[in-house]
CSV table of C-alpha atoms in Angstrom, one decimal:
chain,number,residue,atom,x,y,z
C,315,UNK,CA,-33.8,-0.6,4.4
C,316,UNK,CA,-37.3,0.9,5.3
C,317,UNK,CA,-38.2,3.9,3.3
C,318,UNK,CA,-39.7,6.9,4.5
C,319,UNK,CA,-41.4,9.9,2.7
C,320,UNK,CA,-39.2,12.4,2.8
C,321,UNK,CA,-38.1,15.0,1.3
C,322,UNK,CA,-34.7,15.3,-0.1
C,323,UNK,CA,-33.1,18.9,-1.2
C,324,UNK,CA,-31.4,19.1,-3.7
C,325,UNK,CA,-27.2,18.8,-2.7
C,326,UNK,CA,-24.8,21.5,-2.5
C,327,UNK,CA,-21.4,20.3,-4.8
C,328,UNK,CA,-18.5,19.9,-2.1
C,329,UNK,CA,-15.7,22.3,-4.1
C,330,UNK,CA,-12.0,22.5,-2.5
C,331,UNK,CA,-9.3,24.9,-3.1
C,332,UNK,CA,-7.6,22.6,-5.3
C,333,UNK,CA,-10.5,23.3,-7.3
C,334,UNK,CA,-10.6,27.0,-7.6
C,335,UNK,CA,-7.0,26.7,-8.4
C,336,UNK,CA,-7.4,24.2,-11.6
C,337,UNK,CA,-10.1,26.6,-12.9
C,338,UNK,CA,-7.8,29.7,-12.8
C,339,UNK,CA,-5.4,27.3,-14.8
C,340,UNK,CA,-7.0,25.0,-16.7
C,341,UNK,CA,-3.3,24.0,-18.3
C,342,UNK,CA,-2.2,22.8,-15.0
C,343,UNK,CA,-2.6,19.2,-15.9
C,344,UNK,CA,0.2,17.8,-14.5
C,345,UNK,CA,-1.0,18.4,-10.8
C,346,UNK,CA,-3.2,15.0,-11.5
C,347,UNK,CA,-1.8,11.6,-11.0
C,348,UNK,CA,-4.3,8.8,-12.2
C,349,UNK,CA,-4.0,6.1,-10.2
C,350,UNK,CA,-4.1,3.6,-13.5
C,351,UNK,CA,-0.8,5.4,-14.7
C,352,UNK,CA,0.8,5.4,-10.6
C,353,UNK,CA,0.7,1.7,-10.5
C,354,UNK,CA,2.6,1.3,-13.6
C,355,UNK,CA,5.3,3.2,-11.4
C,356,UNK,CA,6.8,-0.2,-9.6
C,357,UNK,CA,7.8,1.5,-6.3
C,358,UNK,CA,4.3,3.1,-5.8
C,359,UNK,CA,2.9,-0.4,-6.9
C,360,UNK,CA,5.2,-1.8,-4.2
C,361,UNK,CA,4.4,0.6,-1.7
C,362,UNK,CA,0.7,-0.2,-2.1
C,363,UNK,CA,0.9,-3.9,-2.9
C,364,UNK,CA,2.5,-4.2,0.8
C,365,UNK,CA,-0.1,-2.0,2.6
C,366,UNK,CA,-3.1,-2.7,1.0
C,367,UNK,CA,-2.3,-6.7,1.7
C,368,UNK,CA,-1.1,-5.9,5.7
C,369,UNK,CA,-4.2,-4.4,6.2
C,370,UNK,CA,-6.1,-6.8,4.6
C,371,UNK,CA,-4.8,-9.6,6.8
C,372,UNK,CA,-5.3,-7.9,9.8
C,373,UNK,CA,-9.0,-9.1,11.7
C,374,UNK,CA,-11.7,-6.7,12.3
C,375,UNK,CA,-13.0,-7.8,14.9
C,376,UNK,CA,-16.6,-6.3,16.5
C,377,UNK,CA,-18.6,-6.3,19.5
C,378,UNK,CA,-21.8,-7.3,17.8
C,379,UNK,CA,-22.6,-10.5,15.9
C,380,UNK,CA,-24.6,-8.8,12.8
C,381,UNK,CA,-21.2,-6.4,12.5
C,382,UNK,CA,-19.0,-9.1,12.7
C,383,UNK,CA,-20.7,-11.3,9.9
C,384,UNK,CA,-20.9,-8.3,7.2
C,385,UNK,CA,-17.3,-7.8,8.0
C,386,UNK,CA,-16.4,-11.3,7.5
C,387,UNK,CA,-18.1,-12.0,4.4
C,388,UNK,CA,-18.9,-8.2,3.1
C,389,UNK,CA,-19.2,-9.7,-0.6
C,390,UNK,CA,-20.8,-12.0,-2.7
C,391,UNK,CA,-18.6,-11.8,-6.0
C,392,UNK,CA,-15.4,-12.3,-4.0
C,393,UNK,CA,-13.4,-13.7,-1.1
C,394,UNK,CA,-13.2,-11.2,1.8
C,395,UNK,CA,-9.6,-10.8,1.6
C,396,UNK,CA,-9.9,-9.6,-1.9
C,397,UNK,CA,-12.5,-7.5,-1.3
C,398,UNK,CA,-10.6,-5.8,1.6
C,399,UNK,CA,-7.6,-5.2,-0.2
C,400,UNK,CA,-9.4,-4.0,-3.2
C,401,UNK,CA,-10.7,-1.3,-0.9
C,402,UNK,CA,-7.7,-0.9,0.6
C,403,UNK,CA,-5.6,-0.1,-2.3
C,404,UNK,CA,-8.1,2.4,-3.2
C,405,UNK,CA,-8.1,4.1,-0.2
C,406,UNK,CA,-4.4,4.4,-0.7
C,407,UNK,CA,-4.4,5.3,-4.7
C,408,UNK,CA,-7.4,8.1,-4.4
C,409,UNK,CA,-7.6,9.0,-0.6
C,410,UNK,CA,-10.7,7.6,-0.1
C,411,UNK,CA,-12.6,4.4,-1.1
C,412,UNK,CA,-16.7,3.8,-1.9
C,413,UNK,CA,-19.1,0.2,-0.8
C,414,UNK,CA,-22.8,0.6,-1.3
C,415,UNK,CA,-24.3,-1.5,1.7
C,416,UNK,CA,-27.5,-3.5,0.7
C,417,UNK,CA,-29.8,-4.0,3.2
C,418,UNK,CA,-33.5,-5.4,3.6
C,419,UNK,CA,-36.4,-4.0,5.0
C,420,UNK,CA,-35.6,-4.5,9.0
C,421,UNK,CA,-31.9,-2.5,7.7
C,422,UNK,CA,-29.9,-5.4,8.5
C,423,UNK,CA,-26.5,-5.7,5.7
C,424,UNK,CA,-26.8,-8.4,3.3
C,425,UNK,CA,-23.6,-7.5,1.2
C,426,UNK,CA,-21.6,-4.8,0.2
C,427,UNK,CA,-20.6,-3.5,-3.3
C,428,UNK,CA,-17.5,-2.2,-4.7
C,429,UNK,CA,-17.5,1.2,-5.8
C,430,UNK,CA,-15.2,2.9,-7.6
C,431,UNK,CA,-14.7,6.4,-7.2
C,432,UNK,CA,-15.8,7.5,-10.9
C,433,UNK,CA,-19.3,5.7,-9.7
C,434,UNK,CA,-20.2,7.9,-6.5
C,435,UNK,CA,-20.3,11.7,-7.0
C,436,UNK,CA,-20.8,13.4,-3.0
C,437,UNK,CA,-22.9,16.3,-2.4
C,438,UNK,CA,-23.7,18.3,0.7
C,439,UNK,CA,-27.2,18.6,1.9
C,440,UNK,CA,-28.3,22.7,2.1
C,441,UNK,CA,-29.3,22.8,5.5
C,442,UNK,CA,-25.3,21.0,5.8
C,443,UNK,CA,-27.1,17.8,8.3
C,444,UNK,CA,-25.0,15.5,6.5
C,445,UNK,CA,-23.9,14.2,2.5
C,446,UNK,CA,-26.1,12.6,0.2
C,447,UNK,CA,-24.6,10.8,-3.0
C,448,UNK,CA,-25.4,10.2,-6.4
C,449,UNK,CA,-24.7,6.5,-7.7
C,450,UNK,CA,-24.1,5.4,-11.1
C,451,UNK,CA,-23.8,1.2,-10.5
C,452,UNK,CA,-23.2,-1.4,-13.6
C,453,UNK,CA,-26.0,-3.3,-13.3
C,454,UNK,CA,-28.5,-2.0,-15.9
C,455,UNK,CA,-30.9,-2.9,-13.3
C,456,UNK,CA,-30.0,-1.1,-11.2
C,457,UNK,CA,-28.7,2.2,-13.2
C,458,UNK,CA,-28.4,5.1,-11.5
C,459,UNK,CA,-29.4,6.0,-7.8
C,460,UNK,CA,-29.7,9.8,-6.6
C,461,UNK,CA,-29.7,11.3,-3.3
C,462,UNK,CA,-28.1,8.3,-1.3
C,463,UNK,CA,-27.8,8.9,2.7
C,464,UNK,CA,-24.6,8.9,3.7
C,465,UNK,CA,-26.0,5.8,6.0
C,466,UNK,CA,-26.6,3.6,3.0
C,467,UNK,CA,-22.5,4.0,1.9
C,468,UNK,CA,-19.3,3.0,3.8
C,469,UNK,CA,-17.2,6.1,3.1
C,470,UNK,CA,-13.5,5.8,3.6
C,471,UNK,CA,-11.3,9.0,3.9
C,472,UNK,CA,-7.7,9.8,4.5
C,473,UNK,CA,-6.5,13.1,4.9
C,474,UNK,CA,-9.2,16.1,4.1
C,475,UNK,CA,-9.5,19.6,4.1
C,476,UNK,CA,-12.9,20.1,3.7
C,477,UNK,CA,-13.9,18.9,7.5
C,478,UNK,CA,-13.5,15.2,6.6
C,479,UNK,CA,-16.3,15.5,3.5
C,480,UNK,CA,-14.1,13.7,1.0
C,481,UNK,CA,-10.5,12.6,1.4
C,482,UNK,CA,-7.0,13.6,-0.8
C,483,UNK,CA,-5.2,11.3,-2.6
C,484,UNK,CA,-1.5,10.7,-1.8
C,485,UNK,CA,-0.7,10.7,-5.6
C,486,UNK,CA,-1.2,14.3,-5.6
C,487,UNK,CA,1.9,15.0,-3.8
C,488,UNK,CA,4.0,12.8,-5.9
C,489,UNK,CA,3.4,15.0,-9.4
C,490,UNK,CA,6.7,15.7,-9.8
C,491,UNK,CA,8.2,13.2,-8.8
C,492,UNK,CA,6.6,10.7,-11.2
C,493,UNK,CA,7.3,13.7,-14.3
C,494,UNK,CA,11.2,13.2,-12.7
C,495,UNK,CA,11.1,9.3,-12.5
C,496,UNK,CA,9.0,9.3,-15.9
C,497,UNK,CA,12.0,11.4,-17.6
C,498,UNK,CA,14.8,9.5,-15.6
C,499,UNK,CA,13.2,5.7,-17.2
C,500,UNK,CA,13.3,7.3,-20.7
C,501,UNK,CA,16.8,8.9,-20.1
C,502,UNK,CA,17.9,5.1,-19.3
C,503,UNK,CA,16.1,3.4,-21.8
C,504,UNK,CA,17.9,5.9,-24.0
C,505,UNK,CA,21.5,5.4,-23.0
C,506,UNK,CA,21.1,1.5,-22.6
C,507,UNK,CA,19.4,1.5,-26.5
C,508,UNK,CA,22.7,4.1,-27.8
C,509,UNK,CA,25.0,1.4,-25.8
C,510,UNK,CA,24.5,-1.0,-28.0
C,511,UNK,CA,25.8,0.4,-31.4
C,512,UNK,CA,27.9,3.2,-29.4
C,513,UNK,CA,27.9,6.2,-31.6
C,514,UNK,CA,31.0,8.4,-32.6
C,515,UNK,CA,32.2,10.9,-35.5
C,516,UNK,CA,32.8,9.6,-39.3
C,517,UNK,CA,35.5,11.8,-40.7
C,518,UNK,CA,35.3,11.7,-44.5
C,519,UNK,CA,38.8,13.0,-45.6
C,520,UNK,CA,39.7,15.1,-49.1
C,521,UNK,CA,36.0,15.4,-49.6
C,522,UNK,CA,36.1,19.0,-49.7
C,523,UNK,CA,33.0,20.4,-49.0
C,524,UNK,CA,29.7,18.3,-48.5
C,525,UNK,CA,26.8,19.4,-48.1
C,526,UNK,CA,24.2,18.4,-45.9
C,527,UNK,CA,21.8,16.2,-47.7
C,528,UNK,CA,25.1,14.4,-48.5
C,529,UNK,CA,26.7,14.4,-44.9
C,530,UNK,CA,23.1,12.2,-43.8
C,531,UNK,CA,22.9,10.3,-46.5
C,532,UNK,CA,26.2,8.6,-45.7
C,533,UNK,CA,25.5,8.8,-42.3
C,534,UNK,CA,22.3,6.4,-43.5
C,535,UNK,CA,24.2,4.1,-45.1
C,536,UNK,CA,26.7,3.9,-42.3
C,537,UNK,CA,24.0,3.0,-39.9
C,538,UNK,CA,22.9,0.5,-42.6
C,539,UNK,CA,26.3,-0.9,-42.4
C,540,UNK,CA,26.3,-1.1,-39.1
C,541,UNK,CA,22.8,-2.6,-38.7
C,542,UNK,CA,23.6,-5.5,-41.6
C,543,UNK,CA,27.8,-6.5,-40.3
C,544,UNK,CA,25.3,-8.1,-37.0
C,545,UNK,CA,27.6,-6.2,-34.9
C,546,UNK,CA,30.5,-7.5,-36.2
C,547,UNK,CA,33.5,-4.8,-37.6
C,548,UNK,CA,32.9,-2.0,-39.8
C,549,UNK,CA,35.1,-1.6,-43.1
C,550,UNK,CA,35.2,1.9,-44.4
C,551,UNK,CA,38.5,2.9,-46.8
C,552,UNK,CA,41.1,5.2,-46.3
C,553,UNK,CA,38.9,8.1,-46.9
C,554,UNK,CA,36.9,7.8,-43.7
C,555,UNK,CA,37.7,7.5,-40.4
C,556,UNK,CA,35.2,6.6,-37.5
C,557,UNK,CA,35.3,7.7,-33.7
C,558,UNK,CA,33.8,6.1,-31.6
C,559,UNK,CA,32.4,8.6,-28.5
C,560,UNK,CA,33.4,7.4,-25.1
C,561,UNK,CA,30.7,7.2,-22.3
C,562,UNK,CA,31.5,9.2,-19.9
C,563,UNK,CA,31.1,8.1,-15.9
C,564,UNK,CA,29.0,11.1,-15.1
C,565,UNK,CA,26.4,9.7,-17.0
C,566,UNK,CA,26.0,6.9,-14.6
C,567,UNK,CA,26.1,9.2,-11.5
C,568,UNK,CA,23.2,11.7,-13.4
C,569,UNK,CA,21.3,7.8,-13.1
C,570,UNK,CA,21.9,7.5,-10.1
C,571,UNK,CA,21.1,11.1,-8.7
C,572,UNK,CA,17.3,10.5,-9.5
C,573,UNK,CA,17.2,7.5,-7.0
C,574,UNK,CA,16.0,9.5,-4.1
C,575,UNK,CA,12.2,9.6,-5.7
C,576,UNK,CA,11.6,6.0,-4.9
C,577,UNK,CA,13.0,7.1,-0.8
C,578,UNK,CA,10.3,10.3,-1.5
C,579,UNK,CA,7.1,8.0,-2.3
C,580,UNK,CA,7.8,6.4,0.8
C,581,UNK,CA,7.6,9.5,2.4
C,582,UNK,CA,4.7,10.3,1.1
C,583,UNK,CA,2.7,7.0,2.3
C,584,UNK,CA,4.9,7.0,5.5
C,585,UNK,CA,6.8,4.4,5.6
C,586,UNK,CA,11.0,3.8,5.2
C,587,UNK,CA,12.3,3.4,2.2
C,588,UNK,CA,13.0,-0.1,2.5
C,589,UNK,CA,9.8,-1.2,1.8
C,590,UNK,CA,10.4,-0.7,-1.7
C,591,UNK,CA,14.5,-2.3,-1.9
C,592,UNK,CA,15.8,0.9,-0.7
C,593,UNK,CA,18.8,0.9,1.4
C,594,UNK,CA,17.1,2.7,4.2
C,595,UNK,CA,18.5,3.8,7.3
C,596,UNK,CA,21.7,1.7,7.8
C,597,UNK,CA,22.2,2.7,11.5
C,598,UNK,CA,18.2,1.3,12.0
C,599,UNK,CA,17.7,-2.8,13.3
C,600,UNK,CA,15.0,-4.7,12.5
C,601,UNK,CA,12.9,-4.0,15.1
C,602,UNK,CA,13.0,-0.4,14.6
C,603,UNK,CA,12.0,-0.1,11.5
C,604,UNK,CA,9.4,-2.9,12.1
C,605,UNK,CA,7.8,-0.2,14.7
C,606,UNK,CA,7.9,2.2,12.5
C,607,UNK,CA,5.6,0.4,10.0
C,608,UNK,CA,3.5,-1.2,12.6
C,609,UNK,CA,2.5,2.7,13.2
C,610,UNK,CA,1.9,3.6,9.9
C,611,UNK,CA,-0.3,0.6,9.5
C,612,UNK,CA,-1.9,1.7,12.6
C,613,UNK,CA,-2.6,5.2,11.2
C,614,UNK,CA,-4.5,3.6,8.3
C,615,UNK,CA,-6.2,1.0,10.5
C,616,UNK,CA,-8.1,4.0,12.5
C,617,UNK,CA,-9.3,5.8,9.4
C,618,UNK,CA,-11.0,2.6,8.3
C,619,UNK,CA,-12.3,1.5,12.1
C,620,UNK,CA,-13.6,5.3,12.5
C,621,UNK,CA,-16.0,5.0,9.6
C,622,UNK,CA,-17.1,1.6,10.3
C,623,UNK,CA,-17.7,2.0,13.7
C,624,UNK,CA,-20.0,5.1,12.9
C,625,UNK,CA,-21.5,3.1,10.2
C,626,UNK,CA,-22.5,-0.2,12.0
C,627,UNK,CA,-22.6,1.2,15.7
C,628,UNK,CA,-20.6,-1.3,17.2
C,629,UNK,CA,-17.2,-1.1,18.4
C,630,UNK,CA,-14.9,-2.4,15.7
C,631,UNK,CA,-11.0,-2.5,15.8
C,632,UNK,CA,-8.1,-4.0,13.5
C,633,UNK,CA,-5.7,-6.6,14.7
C,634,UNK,CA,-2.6,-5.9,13.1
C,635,UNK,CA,-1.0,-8.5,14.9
C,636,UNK,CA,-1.1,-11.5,12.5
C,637,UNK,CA,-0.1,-9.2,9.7
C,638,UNK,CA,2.9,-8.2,11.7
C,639,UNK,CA,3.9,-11.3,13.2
C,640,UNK,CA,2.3,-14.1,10.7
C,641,UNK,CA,4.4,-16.9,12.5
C,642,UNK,CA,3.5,-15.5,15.8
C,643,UNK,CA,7.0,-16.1,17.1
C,644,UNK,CA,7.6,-12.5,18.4
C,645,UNK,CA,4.4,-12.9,20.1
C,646,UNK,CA,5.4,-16.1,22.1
C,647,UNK,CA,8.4,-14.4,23.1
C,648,UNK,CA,7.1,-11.4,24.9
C,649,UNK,CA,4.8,-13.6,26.5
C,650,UNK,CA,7.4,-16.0,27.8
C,651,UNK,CA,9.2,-13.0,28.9
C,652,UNK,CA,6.4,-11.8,30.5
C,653,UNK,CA,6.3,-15.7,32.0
C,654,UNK,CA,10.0,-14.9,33.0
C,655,UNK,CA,9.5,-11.7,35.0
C,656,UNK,CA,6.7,-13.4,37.1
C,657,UNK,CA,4.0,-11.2,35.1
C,658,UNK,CA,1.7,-14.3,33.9
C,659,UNK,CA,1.3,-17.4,35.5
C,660,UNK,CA,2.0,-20.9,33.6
C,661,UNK,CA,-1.3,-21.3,32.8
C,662,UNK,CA,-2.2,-18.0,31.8
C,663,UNK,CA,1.0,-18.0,28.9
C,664,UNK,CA,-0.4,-21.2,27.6
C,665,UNK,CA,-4.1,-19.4,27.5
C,666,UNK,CA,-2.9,-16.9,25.8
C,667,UNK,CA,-0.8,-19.0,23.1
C,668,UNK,CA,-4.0,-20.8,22.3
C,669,UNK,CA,-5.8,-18.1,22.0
C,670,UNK,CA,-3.6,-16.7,19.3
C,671,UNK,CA,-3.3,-19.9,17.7
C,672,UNK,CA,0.3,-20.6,18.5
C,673,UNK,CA,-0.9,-23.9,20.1
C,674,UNK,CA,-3.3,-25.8,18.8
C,675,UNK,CA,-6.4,-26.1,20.9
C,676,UNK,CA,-6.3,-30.0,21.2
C,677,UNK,CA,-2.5,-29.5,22.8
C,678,UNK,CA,-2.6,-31.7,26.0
C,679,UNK,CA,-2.0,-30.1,29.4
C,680,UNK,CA,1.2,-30.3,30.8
C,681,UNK,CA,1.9,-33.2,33.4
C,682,UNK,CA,2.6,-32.1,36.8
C,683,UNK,CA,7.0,-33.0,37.3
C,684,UNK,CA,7.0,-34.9,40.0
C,685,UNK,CA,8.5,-32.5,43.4
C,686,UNK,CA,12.0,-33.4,44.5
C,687,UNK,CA,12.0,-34.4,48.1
C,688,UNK,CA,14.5,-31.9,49.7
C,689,UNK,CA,16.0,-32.5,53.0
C,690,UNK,CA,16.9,-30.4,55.7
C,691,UNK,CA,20.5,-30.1,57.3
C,692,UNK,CA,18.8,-31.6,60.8
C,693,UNK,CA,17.2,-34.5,58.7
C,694,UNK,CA,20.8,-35.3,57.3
C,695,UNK,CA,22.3,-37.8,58.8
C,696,UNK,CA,26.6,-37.6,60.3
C,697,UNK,CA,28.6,-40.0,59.1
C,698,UNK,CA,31.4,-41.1,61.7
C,699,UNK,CA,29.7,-39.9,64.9
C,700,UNK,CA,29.7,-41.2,67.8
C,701,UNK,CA,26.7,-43.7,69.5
C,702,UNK,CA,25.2,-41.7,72.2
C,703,UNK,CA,23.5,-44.4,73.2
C,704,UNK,CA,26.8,-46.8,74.6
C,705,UNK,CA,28.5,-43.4,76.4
């Protein structure tokens, strides 16, 4: 891009209250979520597996050529579907999402870079006209960039509450209940590890009085037994007896009460629970719930078309349809009922089928049927009348 000499103030740090409230407790550490630790968590990997993709097999489309190029091939390292759900999945992990746009001298994009959010660091210019950034890329070439317009960066926010500055991550709302399904996979590992060898009370009879060095050392060397017999019976002599503890059923149901955090990550990314293999809402059909995620793919979609369309000036929108509908069947259908109802003509369905690649461009145009002669009731001819003609 060209370069003028100007000069650049020194940025103002963009704080939240979040931020205030970490520094009165510093101890507070379990407020943060990183988002390397959340995907180990397989319902928020889920949750963002499935978004990040359906967005990224949506079309941006654009209203200008140049726009439309960058957005089709925004990379050079990858494939643009990767790249898109790469930024995605980030947008969904940390609230917001990073691409350094480089451009040549006329300002026209050549290709976008991948940023991760550790890389950019967002400041606030004094006079408040707009952000500039500080950029720490990989390349040793290129090392570190300071004071980067705003223009040069496609920044990608979700919610905000600094006037749409820098976006909130999702993961911060889900804390607890990560610490809950954290404590609930170690609680089950637990009780599926103590299933195996089950364990119960050895009684040592006439012993008198042991004390307790001697109480675990024959506990040892029970478990020893236990460990070598390849869980095959245990033979102790009439002085001992072994009990074995019974599990009780309420353990199960303490299992299953901590089920409803996978149903409260969906929550928090807006979609049902059955995204993740949740029962969902029974009394829901199909189509319901596919409306339901159609609009919370839509209220991603227009974060990521408002930035782009203030970066690239052109009027850019996100075709959820093929992500949707990948077979395009429901598609045909509401435009043969719209065929049905007198709404489109013949030719205009079939336009509009090609169009979406439902038929093939090189389909053949329908033959004309061939019109039935109909026949009037005066064009009928009587049978068994009588001949005018002789009376």
């Amino acid at each position: 891009m060209p370069l003028f000499n100007q000069k650049v103030s020194p940025g103002l740090s963009i704080a939240d209250d979040t931020d205030i409230l970490h520094f009165l407790n510093p101890d507070n550490s379990d407020k943060y979520v990183d988002a390397r630790t959340a995907l180990k968590n397989s319902d928020i990997y889920s949750i963002v597996f499935q978004l990040s993709a359906d967005l990224a097999n949506g079309k941006l489309k654009a209203d200008a050529p140049r726009a439309q190029g960058i957005l089709n091939n925004p990379t050079q390292t990858s494939n643009a579907h990767a790249f898109w759900q790469s930024m995605f999945a980030q947008l969904l992990l940390g609230g917001e999402c990073f691409a350094y746009r480089w451009r040549n001298q006329n300002g026209t994009d050549m290709t976008w870079e991948y940023l991760r959010p550790s890389q950019v660091t967002p400041f606030l210019l004094e006079d408040g006209s707009g952000l500039i950034y500080n950029i720490n890329f990989d390349e040793p070439e290129v090392g570190v960039m300071e004071a980067v317009p705003q223009s040069d960066l496609i920044h990608i926010r979700l919610l905000s509450q600094n006037g749409g500055k820098t976006g909130i991550s999702p993961l911060s709302a889900l804390a607890n209940e990560l610490q809950i399904k954290d404590k609930s996979n170690k609680l089950t590992l637990s009780a599926l590890g103590r299933s195996i060898i089950a364990p119960g009370i050895l009684s040592i009879k006439h012993g008198g009085l042991l004390s307790d060095e001697d109480k675990a050392s024959r506990s040892r060397k029970f478990m020893k037994q236990t460990s070598k017999s390849e869980n095959g019976p245990i033979v102790i002599d009439d002085l001992e007896e072994y009990t074995p503890l019974e599990v009780k059923s309420n353990v199960a149901q303490l299992l299953n009460q901590v089920s409803w955090t996978g149903a409260q990550i969906a929550k928090v990314y807006g979609v049902s629970d059955s995204i993740i293999n949740g029962q969902g809402d029974q009394q829901s059909s199909i189509q319901m719930m596919g409306n339901a995620y159609v609009k919370s793919l839509a209220r991603y979609a227009k974060a990521v078309t408002g930035e782009l369309n203030n970066k690239l000036n052109a009027n850019i929108n996100l075709d959820l349809r093929s992500a949707i509908d990948p077979l395009g069947d429901s598609y045909a259908t509401t435009i043969s009922n719209l065929r049905k109802n007198g709404t489109l003509a013949a030719n205009q369905a079939a336009w509009l089928l090609k169009e979406s690649n439902y038929f093939p461009e090189e389909m053949p145009e329908a033959s004309t049927p061939s019109v039935p002669v109909s026949t009037s009731k005066d064009d009928t001819p009587t049978e068994g009348g009588d001949n005018d003609d002789e009376d």
